[in-house]
XYZ file of C-alpha atoms in Angstrom:
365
model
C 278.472 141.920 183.722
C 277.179 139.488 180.961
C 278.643 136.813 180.444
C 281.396 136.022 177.782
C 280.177 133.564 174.600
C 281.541 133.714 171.632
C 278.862 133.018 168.842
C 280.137 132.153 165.942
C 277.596 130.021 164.315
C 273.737 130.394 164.032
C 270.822 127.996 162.816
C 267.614 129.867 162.373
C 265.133 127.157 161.001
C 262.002 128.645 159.018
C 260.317 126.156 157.233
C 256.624 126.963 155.370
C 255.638 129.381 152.468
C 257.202 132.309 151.276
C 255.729 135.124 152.953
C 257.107 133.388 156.818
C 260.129 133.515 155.261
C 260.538 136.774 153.783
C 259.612 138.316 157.152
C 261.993 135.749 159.008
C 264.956 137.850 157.191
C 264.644 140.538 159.973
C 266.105 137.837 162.098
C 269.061 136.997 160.157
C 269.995 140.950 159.716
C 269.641 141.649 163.579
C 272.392 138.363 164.152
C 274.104 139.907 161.284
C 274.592 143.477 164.015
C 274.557 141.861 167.193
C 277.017 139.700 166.038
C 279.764 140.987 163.744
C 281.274 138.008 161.420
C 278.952 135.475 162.730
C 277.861 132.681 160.053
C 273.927 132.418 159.794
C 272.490 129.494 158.382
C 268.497 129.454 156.917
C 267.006 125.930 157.063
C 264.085 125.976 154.282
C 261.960 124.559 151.989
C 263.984 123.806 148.755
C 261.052 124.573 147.002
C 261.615 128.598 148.034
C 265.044 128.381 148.552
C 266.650 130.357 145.446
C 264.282 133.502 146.650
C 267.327 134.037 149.124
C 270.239 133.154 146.793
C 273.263 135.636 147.435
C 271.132 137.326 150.283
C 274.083 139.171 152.739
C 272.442 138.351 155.554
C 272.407 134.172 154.591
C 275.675 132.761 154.600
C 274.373 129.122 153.958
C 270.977 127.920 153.025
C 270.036 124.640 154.056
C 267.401 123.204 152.223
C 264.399 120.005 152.296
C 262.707 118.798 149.735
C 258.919 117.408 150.322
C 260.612 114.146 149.749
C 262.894 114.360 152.910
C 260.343 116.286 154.947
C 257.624 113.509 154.488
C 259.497 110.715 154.703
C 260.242 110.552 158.569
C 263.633 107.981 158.697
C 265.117 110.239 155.689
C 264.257 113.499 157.646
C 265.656 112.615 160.935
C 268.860 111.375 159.123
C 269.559 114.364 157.940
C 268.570 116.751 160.663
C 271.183 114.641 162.888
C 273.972 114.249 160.066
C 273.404 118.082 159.797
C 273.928 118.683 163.527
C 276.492 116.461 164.402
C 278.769 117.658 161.583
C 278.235 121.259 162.838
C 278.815 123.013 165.442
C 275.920 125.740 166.134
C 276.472 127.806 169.212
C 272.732 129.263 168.973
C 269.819 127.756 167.370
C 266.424 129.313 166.793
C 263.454 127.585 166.051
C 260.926 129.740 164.499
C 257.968 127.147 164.649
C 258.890 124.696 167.104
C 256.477 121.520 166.188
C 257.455 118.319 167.146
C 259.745 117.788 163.661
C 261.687 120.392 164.157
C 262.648 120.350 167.501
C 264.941 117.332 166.706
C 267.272 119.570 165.231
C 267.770 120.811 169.233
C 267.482 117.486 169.949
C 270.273 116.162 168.146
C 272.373 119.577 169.550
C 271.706 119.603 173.139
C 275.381 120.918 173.470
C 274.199 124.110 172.020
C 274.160 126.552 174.725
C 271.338 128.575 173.186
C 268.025 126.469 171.884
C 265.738 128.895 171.497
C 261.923 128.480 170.073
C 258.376 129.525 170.699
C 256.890 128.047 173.734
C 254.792 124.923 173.022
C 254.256 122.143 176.117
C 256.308 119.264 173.747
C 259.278 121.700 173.697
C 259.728 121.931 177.291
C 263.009 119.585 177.352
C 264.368 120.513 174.332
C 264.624 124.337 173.988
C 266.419 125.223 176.575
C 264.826 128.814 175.824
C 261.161 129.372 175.186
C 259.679 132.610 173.834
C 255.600 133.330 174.266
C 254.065 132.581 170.568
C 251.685 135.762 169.365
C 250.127 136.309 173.277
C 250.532 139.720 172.506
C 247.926 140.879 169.682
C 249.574 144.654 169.315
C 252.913 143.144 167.740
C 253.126 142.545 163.853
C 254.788 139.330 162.383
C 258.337 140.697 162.225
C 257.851 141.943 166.012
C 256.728 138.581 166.779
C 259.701 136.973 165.214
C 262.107 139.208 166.723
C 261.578 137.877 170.280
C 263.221 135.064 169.532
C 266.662 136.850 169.897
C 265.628 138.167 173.641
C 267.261 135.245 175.562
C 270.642 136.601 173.952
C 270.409 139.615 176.128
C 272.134 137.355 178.474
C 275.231 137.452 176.711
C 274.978 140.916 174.929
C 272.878 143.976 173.681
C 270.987 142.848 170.782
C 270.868 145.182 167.964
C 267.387 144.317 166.423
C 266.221 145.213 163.077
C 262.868 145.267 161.731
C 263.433 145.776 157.991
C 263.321 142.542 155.969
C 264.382 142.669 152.572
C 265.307 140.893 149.603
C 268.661 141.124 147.300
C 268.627 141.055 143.767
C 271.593 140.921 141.654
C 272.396 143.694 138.687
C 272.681 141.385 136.287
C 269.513 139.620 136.924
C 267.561 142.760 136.494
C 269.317 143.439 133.758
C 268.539 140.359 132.506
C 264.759 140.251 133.511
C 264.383 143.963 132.161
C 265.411 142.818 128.402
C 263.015 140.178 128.970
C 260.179 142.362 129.801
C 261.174 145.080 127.632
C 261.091 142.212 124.697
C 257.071 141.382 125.622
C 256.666 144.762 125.071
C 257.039 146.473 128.594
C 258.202 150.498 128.197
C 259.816 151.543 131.048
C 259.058 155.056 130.703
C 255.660 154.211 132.147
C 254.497 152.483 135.179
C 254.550 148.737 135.805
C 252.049 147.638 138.501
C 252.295 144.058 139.273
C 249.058 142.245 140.653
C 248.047 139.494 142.886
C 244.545 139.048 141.441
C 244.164 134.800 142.609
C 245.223 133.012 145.629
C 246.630 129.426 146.296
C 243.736 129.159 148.795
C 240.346 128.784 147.701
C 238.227 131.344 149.709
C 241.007 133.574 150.646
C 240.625 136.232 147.368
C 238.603 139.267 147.264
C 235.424 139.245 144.904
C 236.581 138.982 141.199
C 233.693 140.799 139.727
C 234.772 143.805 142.514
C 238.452 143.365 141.382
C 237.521 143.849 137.803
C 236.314 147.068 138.690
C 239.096 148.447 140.321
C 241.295 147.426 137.745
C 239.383 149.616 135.103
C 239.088 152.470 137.225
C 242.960 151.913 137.676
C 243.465 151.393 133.834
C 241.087 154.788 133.156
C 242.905 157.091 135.987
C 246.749 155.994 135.603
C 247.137 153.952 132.254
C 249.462 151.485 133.462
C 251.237 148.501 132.351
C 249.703 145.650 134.576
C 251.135 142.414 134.953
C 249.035 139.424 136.525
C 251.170 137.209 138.528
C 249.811 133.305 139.172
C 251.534 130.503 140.328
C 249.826 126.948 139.203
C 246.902 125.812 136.740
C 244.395 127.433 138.892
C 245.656 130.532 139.674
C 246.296 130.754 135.384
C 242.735 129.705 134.857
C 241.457 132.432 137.372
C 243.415 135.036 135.994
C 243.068 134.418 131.718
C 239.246 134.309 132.759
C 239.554 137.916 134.337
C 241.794 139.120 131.112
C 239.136 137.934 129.115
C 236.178 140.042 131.303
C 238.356 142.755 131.043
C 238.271 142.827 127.033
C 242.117 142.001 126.827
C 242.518 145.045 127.587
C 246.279 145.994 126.304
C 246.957 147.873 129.464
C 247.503 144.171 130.714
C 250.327 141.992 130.334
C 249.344 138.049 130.405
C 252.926 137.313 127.946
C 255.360 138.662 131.305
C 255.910 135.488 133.273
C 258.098 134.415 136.293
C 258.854 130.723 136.018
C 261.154 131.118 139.174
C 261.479 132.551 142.303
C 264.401 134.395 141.693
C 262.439 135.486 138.122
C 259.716 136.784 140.443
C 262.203 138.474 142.681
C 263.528 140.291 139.696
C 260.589 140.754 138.439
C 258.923 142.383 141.366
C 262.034 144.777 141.689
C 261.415 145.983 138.387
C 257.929 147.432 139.082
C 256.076 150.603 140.577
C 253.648 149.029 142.600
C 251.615 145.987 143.618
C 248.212 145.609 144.355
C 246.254 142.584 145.146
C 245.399 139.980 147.411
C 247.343 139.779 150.460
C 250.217 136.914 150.326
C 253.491 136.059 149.442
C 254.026 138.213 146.419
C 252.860 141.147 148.970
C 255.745 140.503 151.473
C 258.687 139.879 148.381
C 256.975 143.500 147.098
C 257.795 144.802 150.706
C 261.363 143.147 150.823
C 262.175 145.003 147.585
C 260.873 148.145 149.155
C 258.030 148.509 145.898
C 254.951 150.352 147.404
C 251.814 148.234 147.700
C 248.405 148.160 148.768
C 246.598 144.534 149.782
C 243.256 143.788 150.553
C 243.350 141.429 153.433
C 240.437 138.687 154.137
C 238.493 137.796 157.340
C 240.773 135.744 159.800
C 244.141 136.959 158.290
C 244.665 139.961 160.742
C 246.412 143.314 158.857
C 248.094 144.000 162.355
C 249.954 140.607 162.374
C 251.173 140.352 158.733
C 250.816 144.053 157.659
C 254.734 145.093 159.757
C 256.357 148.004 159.950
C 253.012 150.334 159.910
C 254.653 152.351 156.784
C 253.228 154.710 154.019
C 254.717 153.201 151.575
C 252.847 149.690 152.306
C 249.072 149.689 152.872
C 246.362 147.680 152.879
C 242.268 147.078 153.896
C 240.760 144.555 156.094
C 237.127 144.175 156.777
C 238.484 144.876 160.536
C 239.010 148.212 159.485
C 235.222 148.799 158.775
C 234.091 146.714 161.518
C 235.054 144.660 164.514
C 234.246 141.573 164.767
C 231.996 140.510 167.171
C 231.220 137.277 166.131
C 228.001 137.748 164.512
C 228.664 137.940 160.748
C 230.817 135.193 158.930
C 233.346 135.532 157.144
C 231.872 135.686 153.580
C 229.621 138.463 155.131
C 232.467 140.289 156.703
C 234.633 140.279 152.920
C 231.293 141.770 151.460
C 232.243 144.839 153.374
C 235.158 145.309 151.353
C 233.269 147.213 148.593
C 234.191 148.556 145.073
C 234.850 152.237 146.596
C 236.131 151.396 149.833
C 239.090 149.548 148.421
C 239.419 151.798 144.938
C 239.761 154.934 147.993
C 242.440 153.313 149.846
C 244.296 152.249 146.173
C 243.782 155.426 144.746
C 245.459 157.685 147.421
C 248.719 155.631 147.196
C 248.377 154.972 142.975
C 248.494 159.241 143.008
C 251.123 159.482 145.427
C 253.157 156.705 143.603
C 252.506 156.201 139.983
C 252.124 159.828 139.537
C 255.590 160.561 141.184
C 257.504 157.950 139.135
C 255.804 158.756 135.462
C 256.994 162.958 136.729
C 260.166 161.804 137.219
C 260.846 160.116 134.024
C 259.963 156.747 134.954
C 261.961 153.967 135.932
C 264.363 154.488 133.208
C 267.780 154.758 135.710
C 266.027 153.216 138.948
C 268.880 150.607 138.512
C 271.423 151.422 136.008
């Protein structure tokens, strides 16, 4: 017989970008079904924060500015004003470095203090799960482990879906908006991740260009470029520009918020593009995508849920690697036709079926 704890409370700390986070969410919905009416609370960056405003599966989210986190004496007064004005009976520690395990630290009543196992945790987490030792399990598998010290107290109902909520009146609001720039719903909207915040980590632009106007000849869609900083604008208005302003593409639809990108994302067909982020949100809201995936960032491991609906290509997929080529040699194999193959097959199966069935027109209302 298990034991008998009530668990009322829950602290799941994710910290980092947005794509951790989005696939954290899986977390939050299995406590959500293991644990009927239990409160879970979603320590963050405030800086992605509103991405998970009015989420069912977040009762409170707990946020830290770049001020607090890098400022030690401000950051340790809150993490221990935070824990000793509430009680958690589980916490779970997603990345367990040495900052946030004082959040166990300052809660060493809590009966559960879970994280991955690191040697500095040792004392703190009275629970340690194995981080990524086994290479066959995707991110959201990975994160899921977390909850497998609870089996001592109950069957936990795990979920592997992560999505996103977005609100009926902020698509409704978003949608005027893009029908305004000149968006027409009755044909399709494929949103596009054609820069990344990290130097190195985007597939060849001249390569991109041409899968865009094989895209633009075959389907005619409405393509919006999504960018996120000076860089990522600069990257992107230079592509527009190769690409003859081509009025297939839409450089006047912008998301000056997470929660506008959330709504914004909702509203389209499909995404294509480097993998990131934007890829995972386009997951959440269940929009079809396909991602091409650099050397070192392995498909397997952020690619979850192995689903039709949400592809992508890696240079892995071509070749191992054995160690021989780097990794600018290994994203050469990522040519023109192998990724405009991959694309294509889902752009028919998806962009095809929506413009049949009258578009997008009643998707949401």
């Amino acid at each position: 017989m298990k034991p008998r704890i009530e668990v009322k409370r829950v602290l799941v700390i994710r910290f980092r970008r947005v794509g951790d986070s989005v696939l954290a969410v899986s977390v939050c919905k299995s406590l959500k079904k293991t644990f009927p009416g239990v409160q879970v609370d979603f320590v963050l960056n405030d800086n992605i924060a509103s991405l998970y405003e009015g989420h069912p599966d977040i009762d409170r989210i707990i946020t830290f500015s770049d001020k607090e986190n890098y400022n030690l004496p401000k950051y340790l007064k809150r993490v221990y004003r935070l824990m000793r004005d509430t009680h958690y009976d589980v916490i779970i520690d997603m990345r367990a470095t040495v900052k946030t395990l004082f959040f166990s630290l300052f809660s060493l009543h809590t009966p559960f203090r879970i994280g991955t196992k690191k040697a500095y945790s040792l004392f703190l987490n009275n629970y340690r799960v194995p981080n990524r030792d086994d290479s066959s399990l995707d991110m959201v598998q990975s994160n899921l482990r977390l909850l497998e010290p609870l089996k001592k107290i109950t069957d936990v109902k795990y979920e592997t879906s992560f999505s996103l909520f977005v609100p009926d009146e902020e698509k409704a609001v978003y949608r005027s908006y893009m029908e305004r720039q000149g968006i027409d719903f009755k044909r399709p909207v494929v949103l596009m991740a054609v820069a990344t915040r990290i130097v190195g980590k985007g597939w060849n632009m001249e390569r991109m260009k041409l899968v865009i106007e094989r895209m633009i000849d075959t389907y005619h869609p409405q393509i919006i470029f999504n960018y996120v900083g000076e860089r990522e604008k600069q990257i992107c208005n230079r592509l527009y520009e190769d690409l003859g302003k081509d009025s297939h593409i839409f450089m006047n639809v912008k998301a000056s918020s997470l929660q506008e990108l959330r709504a914004l994302t909702s509203l389209c067909d499909f995404f294509f593009g480097n993998e990131g982020g934007l890829r995972h949100i386009a997951q959440a809201l269940d929009v079809p995508s396909f991602a091409v995936y650099p050397p070192g960032i392995s498909k397997t491991l952020w690619l979850p849920g192995h689903h039709v609906r949400f592809q992508g290509i890696s240079s892995d997929d071509i070749l191992p690697d054995d160690g021989t080529m780097t990794k600018e040699e290994r994203f050469e194999l990522l040519t023109t036709e192998r990724v405009w193959e991959g694309l294509n097959e889902m752009l028919s199966a998806y962009l095809l079926s929506a413009e049949s069935s009258g578009r997008v027109v009643n998707k949401f209302f």
